[in-house]
CSV table of C-alpha atoms in Angstrom, one decimal:
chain,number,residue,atom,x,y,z
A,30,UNK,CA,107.9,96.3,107.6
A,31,UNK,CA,110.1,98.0,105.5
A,32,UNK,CA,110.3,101.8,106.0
A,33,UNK,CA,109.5,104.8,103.4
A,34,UNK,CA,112.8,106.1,103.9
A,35,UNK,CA,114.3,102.4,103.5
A,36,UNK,CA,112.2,101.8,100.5
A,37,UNK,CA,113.7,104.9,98.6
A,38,UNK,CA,117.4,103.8,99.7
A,39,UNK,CA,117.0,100.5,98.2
A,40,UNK,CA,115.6,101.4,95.3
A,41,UNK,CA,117.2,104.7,93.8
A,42,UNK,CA,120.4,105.8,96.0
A,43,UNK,CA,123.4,106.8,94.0
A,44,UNK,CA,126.7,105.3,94.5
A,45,UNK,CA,127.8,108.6,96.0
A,46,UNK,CA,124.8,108.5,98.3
A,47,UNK,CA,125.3,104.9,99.3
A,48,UNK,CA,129.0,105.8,100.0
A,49,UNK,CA,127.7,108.3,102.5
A,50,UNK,CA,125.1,106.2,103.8
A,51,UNK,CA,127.1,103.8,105.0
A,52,UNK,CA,129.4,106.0,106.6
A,53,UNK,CA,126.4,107.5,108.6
A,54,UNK,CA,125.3,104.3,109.9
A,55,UNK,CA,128.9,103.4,110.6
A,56,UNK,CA,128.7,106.4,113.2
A,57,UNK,CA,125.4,105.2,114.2
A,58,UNK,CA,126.9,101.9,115.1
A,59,UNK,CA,129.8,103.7,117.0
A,60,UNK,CA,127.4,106.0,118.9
A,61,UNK,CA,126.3,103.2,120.3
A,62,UNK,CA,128.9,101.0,120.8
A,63,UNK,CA,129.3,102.4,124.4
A,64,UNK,CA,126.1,102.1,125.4
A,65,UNK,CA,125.5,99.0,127.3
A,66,UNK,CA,122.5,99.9,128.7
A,67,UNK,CA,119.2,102.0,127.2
A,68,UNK,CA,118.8,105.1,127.5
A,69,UNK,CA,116.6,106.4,130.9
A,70,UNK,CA,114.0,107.3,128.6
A,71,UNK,CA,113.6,103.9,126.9
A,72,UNK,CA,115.2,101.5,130.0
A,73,UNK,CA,111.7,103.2,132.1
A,74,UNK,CA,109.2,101.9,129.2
A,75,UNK,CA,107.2,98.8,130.1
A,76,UNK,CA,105.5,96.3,128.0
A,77,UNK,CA,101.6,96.5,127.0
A,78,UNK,CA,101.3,93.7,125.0
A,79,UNK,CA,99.0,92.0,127.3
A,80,UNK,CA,96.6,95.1,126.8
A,81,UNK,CA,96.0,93.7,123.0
A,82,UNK,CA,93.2,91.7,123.0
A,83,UNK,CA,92.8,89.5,119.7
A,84,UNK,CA,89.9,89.6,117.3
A,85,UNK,CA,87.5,86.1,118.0
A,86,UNK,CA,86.5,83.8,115.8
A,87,UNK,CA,83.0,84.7,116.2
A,88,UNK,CA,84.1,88.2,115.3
A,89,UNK,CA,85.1,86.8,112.1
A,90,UNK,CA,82.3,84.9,111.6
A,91,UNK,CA,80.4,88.0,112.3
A,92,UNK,CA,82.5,89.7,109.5
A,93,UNK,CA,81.5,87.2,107.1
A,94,UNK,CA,77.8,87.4,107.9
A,95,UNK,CA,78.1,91.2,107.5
A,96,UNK,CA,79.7,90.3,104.2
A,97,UNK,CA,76.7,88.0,102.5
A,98,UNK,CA,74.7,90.8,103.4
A,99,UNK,CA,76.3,93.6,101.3
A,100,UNK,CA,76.6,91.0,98.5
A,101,UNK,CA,73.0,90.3,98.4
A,102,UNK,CA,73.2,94.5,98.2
A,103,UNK,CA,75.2,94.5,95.8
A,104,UNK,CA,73.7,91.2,93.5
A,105,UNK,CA,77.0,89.4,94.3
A,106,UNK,CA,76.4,86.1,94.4
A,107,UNK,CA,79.9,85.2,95.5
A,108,UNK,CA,83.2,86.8,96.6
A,109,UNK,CA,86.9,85.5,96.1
A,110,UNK,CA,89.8,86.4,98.6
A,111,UNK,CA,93.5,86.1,98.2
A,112,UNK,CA,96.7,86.3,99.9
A,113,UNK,CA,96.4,89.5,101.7
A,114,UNK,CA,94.6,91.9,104.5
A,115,UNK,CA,91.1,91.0,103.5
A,116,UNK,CA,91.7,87.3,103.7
A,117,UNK,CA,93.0,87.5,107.6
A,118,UNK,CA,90.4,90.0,108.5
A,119,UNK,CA,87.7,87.3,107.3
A,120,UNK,CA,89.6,84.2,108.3
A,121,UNK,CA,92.9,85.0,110.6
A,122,UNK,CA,94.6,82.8,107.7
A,123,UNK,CA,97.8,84.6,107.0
A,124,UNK,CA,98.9,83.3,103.6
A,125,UNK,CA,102.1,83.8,101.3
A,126,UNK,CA,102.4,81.6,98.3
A,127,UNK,CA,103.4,83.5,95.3
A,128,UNK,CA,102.8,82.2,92.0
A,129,UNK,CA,100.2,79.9,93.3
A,130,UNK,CA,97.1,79.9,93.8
A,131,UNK,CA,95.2,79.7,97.1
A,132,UNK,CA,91.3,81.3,97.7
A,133,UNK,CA,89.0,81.5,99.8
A,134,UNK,CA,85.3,81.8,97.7
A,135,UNK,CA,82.5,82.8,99.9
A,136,UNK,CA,78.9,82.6,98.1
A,137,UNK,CA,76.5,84.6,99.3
A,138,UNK,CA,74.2,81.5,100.3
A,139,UNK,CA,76.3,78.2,100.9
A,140,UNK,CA,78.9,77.3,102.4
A,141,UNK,CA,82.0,78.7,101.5
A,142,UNK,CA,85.4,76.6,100.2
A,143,UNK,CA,89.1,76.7,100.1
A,144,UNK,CA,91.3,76.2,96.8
A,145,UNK,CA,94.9,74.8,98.1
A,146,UNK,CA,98.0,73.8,96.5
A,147,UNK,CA,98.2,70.4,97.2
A,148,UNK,CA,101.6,70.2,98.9
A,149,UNK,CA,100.7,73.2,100.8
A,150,UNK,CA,97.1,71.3,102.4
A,151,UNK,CA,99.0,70.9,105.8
A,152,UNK,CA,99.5,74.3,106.5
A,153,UNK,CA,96.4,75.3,105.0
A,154,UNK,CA,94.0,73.2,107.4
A,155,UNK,CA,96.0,74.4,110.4
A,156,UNK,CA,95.4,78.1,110.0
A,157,UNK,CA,91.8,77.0,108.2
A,158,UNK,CA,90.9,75.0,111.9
A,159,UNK,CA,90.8,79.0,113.5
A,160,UNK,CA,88.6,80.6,110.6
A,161,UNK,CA,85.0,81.0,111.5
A,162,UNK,CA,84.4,77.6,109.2
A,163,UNK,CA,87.5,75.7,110.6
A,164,UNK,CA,85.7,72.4,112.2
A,165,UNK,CA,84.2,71.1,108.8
A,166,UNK,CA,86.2,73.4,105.6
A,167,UNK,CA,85.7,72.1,102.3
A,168,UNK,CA,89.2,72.6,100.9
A,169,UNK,CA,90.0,72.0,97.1
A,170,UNK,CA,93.2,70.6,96.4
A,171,UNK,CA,95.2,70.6,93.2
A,172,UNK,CA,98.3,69.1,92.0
A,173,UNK,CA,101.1,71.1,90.5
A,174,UNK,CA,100.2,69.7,87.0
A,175,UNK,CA,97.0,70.7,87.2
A,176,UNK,CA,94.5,74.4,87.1
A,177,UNK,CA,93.3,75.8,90.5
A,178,UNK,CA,90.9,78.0,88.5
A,179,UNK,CA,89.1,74.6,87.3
A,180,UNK,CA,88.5,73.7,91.0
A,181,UNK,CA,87.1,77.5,91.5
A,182,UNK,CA,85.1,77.0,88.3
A,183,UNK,CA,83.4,73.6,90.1
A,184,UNK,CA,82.8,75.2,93.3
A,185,UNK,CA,80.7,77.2,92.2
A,186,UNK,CA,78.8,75.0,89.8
A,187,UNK,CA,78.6,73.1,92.5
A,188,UNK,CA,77.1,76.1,94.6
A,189,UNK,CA,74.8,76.6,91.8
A,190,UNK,CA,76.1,80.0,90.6
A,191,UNK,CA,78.5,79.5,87.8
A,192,UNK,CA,76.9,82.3,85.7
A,193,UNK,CA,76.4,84.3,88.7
A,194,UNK,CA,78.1,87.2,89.2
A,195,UNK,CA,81.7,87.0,91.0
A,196,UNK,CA,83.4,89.6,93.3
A,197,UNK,CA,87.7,90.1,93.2
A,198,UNK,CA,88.7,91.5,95.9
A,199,UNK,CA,91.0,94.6,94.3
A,200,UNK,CA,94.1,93.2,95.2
A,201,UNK,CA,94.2,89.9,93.4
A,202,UNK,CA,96.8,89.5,90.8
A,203,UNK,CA,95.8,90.0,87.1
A,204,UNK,CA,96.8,86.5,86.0
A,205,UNK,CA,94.6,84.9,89.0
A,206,UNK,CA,92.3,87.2,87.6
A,207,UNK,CA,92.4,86.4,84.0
A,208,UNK,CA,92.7,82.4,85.0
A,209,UNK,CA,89.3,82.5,87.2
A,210,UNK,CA,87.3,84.4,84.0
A,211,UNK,CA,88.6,81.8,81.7
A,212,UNK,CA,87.7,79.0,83.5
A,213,UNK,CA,84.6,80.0,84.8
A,214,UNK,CA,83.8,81.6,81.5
A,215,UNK,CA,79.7,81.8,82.1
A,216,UNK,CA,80.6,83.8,85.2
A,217,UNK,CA,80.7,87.4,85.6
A,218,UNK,CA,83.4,89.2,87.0
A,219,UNK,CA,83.0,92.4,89.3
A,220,UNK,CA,84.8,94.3,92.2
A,221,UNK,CA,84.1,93.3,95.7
A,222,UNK,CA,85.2,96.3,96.8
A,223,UNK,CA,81.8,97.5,98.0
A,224,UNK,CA,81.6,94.5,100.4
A,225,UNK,CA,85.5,94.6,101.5
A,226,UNK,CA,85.2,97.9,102.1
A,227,UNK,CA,82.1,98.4,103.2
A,228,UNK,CA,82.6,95.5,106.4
A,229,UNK,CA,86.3,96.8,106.8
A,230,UNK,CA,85.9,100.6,107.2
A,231,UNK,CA,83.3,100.2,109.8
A,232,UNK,CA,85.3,98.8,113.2
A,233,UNK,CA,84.4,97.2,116.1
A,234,UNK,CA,85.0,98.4,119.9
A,235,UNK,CA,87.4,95.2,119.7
A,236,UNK,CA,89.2,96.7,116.6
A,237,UNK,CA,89.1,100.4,117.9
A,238,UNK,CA,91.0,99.4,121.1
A,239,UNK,CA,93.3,97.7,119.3
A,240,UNK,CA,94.1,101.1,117.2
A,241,UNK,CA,93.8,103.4,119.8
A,242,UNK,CA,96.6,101.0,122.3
A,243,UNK,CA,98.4,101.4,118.9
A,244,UNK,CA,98.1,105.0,119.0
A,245,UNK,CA,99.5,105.1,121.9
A,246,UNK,CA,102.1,102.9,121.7
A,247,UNK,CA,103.8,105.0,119.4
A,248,UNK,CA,103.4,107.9,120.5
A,249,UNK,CA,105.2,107.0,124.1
A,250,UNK,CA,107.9,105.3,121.9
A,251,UNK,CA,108.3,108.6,120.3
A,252,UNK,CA,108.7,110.7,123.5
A,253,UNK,CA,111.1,108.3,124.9
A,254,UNK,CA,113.0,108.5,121.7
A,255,UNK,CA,112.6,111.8,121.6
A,256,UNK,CA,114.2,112.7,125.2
A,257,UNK,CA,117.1,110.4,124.2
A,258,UNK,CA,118.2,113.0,121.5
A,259,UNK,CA,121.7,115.2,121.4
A,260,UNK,CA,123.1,117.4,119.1
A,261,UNK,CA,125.0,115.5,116.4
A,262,UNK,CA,123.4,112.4,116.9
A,263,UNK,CA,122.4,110.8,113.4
A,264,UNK,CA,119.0,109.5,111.7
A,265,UNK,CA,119.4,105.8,111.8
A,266,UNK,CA,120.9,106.2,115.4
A,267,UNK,CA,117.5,108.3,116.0
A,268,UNK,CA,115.0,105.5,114.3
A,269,UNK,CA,116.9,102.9,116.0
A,270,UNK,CA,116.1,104.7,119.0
A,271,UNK,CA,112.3,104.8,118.4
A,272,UNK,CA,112.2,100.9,117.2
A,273,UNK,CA,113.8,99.9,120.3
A,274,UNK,CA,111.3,102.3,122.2
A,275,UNK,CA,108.5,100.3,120.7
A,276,UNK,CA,110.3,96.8,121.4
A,277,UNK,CA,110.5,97.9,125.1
A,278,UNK,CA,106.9,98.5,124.9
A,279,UNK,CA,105.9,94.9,123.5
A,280,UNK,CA,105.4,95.8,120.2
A,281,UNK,CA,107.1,95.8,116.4
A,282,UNK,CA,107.4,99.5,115.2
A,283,UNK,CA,109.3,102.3,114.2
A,284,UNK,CA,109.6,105.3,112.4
A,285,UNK,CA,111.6,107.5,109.5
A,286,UNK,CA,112.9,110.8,110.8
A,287,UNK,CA,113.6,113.6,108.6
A,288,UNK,CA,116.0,116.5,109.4
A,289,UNK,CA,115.9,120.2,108.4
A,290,UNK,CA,115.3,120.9,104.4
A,291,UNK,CA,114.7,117.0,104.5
A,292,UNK,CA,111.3,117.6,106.3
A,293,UNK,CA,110.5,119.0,103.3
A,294,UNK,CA,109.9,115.8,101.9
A,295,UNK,CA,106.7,114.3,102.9
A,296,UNK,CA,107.7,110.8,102.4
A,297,UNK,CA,111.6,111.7,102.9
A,298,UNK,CA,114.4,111.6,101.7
A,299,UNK,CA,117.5,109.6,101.0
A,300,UNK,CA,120.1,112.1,102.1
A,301,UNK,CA,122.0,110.9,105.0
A,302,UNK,CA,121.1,113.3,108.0
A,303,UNK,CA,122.3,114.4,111.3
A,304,UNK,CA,120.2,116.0,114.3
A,305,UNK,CA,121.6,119.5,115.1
A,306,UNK,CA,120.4,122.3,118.0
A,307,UNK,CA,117.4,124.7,116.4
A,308,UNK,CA,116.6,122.0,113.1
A,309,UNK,CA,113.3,120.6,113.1
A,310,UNK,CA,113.1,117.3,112.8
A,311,UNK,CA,110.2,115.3,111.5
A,312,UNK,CA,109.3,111.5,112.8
A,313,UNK,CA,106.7,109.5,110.9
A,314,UNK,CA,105.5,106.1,111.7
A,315,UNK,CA,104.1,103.9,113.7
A,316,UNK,CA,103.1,100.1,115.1
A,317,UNK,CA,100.9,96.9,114.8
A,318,UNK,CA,98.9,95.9,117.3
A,319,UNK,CA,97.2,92.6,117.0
A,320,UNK,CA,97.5,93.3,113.0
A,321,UNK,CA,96.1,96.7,113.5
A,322,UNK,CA,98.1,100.1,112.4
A,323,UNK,CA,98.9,103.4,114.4
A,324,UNK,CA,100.1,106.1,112.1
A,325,UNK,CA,101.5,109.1,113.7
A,326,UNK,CA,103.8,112.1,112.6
A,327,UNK,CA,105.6,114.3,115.2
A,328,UNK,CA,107.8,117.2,114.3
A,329,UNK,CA,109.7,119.0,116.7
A,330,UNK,CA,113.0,121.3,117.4
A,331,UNK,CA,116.0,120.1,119.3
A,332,UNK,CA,116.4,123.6,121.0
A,333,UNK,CA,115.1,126.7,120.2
A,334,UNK,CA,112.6,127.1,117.1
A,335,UNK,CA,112.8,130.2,115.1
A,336,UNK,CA,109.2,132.5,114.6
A,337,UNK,CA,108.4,131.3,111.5
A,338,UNK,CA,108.6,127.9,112.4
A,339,UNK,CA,106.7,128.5,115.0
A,340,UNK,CA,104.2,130.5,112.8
A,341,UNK,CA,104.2,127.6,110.7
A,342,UNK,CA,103.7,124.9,113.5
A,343,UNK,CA,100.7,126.9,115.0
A,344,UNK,CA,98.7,127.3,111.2
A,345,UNK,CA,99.7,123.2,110.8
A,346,UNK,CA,97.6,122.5,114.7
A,347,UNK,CA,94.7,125.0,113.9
A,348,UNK,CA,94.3,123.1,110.3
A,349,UNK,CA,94.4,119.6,112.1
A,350,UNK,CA,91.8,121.4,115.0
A,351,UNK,CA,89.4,122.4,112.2
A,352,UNK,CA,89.5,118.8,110.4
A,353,UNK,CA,88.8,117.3,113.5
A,354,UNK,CA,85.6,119.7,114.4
A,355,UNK,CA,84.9,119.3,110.5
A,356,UNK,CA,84.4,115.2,110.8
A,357,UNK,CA,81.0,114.0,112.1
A,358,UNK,CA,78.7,111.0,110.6
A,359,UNK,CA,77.4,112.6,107.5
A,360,UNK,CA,80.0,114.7,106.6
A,361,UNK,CA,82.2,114.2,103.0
A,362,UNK,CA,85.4,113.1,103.5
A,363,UNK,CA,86.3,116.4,100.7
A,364,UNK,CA,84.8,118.7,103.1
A,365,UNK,CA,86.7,117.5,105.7
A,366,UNK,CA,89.8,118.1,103.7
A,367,UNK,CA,88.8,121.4,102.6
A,368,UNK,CA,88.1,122.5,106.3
A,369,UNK,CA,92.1,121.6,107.4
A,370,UNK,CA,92.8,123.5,103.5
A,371,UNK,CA,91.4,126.7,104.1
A,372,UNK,CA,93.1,127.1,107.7
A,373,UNK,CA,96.5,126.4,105.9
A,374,UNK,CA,95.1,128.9,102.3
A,375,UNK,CA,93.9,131.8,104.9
A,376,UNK,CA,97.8,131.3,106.5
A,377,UNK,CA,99.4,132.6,103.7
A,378,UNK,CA,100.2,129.2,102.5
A,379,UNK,CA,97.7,128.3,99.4
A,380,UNK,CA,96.6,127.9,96.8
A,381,UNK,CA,95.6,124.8,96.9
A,382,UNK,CA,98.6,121.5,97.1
A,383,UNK,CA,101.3,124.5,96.5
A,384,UNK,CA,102.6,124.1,100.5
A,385,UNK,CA,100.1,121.5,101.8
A,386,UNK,CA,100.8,119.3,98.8
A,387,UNK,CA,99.0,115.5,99.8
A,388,UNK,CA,95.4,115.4,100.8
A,389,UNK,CA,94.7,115.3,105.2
A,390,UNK,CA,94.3,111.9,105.6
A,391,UNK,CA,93.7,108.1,104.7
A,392,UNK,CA,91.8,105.0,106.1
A,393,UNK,CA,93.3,102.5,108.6
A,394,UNK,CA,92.7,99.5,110.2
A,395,UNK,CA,94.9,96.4,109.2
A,396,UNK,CA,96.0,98.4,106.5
A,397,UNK,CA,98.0,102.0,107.4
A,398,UNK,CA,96.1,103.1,104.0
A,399,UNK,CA,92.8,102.2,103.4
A,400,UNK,CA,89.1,103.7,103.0
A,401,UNK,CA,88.3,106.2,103.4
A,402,UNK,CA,90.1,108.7,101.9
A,403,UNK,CA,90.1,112.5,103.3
A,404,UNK,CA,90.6,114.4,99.8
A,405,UNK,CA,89.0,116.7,97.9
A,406,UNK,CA,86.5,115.4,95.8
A,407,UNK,CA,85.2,112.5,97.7
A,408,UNK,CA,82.2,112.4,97.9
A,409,UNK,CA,81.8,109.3,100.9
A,410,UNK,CA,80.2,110.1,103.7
A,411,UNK,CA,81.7,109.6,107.0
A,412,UNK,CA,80.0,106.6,109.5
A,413,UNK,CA,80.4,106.3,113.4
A,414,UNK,CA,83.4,104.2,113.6
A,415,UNK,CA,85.3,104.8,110.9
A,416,UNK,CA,89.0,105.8,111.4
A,417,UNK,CA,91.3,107.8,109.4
A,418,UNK,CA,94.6,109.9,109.8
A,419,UNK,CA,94.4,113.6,110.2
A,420,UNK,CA,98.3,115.0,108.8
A,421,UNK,CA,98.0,118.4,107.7
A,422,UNK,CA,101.6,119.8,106.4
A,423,UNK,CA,103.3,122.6,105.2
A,424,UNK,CA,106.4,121.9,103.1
A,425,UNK,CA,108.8,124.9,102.3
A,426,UNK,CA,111.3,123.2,99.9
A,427,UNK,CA,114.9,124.2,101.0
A,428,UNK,CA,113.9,124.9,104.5
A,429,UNK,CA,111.7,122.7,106.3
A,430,UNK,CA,108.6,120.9,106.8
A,431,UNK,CA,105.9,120.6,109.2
A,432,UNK,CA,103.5,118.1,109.8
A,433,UNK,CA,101.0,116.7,112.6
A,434,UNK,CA,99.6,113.5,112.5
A,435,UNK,CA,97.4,111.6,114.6
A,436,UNK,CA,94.4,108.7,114.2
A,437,UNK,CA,91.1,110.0,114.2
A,438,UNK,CA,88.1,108.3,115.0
A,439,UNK,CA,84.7,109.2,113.8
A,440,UNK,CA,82.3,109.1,116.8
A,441,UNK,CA,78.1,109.4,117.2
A,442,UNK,CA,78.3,113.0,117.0
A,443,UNK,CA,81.8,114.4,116.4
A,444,UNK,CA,85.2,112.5,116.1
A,445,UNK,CA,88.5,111.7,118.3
A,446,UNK,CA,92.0,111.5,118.6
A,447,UNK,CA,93.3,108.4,119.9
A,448,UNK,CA,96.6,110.6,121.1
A,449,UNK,CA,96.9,114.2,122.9
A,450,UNK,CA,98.5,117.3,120.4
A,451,UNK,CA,101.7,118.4,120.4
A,452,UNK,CA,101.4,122.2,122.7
A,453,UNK,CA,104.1,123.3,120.5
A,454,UNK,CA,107.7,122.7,118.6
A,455,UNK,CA,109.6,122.7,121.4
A,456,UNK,CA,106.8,120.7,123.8
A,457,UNK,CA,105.9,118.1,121.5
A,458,UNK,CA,104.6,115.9,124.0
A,459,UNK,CA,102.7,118.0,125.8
A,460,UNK,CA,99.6,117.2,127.0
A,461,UNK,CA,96.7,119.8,125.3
């Protein structure tokens, strides 16, 4: 999982940043060239991976049920998946092919079928033998010479729906796309968003114990990381420190950290950094647990924080506190937004995205982003079991940036956090 911070390095660094770069994580490498051993913090840390239970096949087979029935809601009369999340959270099949097409379609009465490269059947059929249809899966082959969307197109003639009506699910590519329309011309094509979404945004008690072990997961890796810190130590020394916290812990994870004016940046920067007494410094990220995400943001002071970061830490809690009271079954995700908004506005730090510039909070699940979405505007209303983020920020461009961030989990009658708040810059891990 490639990091924000990475992402930005890779793709638009300068030649005079790179330069610098490099020299950083040479001294990152040297810091820890004497170390033969983890630090306390980290060596103390003991695996949880057998805490992650996985998701059934009768879960899955659940899922799809669940699906058929918001189709028929939605006059569907069929859905096609791709390579991506919503074809392992229907199936456990994790694909990759490229260029090539493989699909799952599921009609909303029938049974559902497989389009494979041929070359690629072998593979297919072994991940296929775990889906909720695994023990008899009708599985479409086609040669390189010939068209997959030909084999979709007689599926569902064959299923009796060829001028049905045909759900994408929003990530499949515009040329598989294009080809399934042409070839099943009498066919029309729609989102199958409202079924993807609607199944995925609701969770299970299997799938919230999954998040909320992820939750804390990275959370613990972030304390441990966090007491391993000196003055002068540098950010990929740092974020090598909270990976290794979350490898000690059983589990594949990490973070980007953010130093001084650089916390400024929501989603970072590519500035080479170094941790220094009375800097904040800003850690964002998280883990998978059994494919499921923890997102969490801690920001904290090596030393002693001056008042108005302070002043600025304790508006950034009391806007998280009042999204969290905000969110209840019912509510709009906008209004929960606006509740964390006007905390920040009334703090002197308003209008609107001028300091708290992103909205509070996304979706997650398999996803670290998906529905719903906590911003202004949206009008969704918030079921038991959903789960979001909940970062409020305040960004002062040229000092620093605050944020908070934990996963939130809408309840019967209020919400959650899967992980305690911070007390305070300089307590970060305290235990409110």
């Amino acid at each position: 999982m490639i990091s924000r911070r990475r992402f930005l390095e890779v793709s638009g660094v300068t030649a005079g940043m790179a330069v610098a770069s490099h020299s950083l994580v040479a001294a990152a490498a040297a810091e820890g060239a004497d170390d033969a051993s983890l630090p306390p913090s980290l060596a103390k840390l003991k695996s949880r991976k057998d805490e992650a239970t996985p998701i059934t096949r009768e879960e899955r087979h659940g899922r799809q049920e669940r699906a058929r029935q918001l189709m028929s809601k939605n006059a569907l009369d069929a859905i096609v998946l791709m390579e991506g999340t919503s074809l392992r959270y229907f199936t456990g099949i994790r694909w990759w092919g490229g260029e090539r097409t493989f699909a799952l379609v599921l009609p909303t009465k029938g049974a559902a079928f497989y389009v494979c490269p041929a070359f690629e059947e072998g593979r297919a059929r072994e991940q296929i033998a775990n889906a909720p249809d695994g023990e008899q899966p009708d599985v479409r082959v086609w040669q390189e010479d010939e068209s997959p969307y030909q084999r979709i197109a007689q599926g569902l003639q064959e299923r009796g729906i060829a001028s049905g009506k045909l759900g994408l699910e929003e990530t499949v590519r515009f040329v598989f796309a294009d080809g399934i329309a042409k070839a099943a011309s009498q066919a029309t094509i729609a989102s199958a968003t409202p079924v993807t979404a609607g199944c995925r945004m609701i969770k299970s008690a299997r799938e919230i114990a999954l998040m909320r072990l992820a939750a804390q997961v990275t959370l613990a890796a972030y304390e441990a990381a966090y007491l391993a810190v000196k003055d002068g130590m540098t950010q990929p020394r740092l974020e090598d420190l909270v990976r290794k916290a979350h490898e000690q812990l059983g589990f594949t994870g990490g973070a980007d950290v953010q130093v001084g004016e650089f916390s400024a940046f929501p989603h970072g920067s590519v500035t080479p950094q170094v941790v220094h007494e009375g800097t904040i410094v800003l850690m964002d990220g998280g883990c998978a647990v059994e494919g499921y995400q923890s997102d969490i943001t801690r920001t904290y002071v090596l030393g002693k924080a001056s008042d108005k970061m302070k002043s600025v830490f304790d508006i950034v809690l009391r806007a998280q506190s009042a999204a969290l009271a905000a969110a209840r079954p019912g509510a709009e995700c906008g209004s929960v937004d606006a509740a964390a908004r006007k905390v920040v506005t009334d703090g002197g730090f308003g209008p609107d995205y001028k300091y708290f510039t992103h909205r509070l909070g996304h979706g997650m699940g398999m996803d670290g982003h998906e529905w719903p979405y906590l911003v202004r505007g949206n009008p969704t209303r918030l079921q038991a079991n959903m789960t979001t983020s909940n970062e409020p920020g305040i960004y002062i461009r040229g000092e620093f940036g605050i944020r908070i961030e934990d996963d939130m989990h809408i309840m019967e009658n209020g919400a959650e956090l899967f992980t305690p708040k911070p007390l305070s810059l300089e307590e970060p891990f305290g235990k409110a």
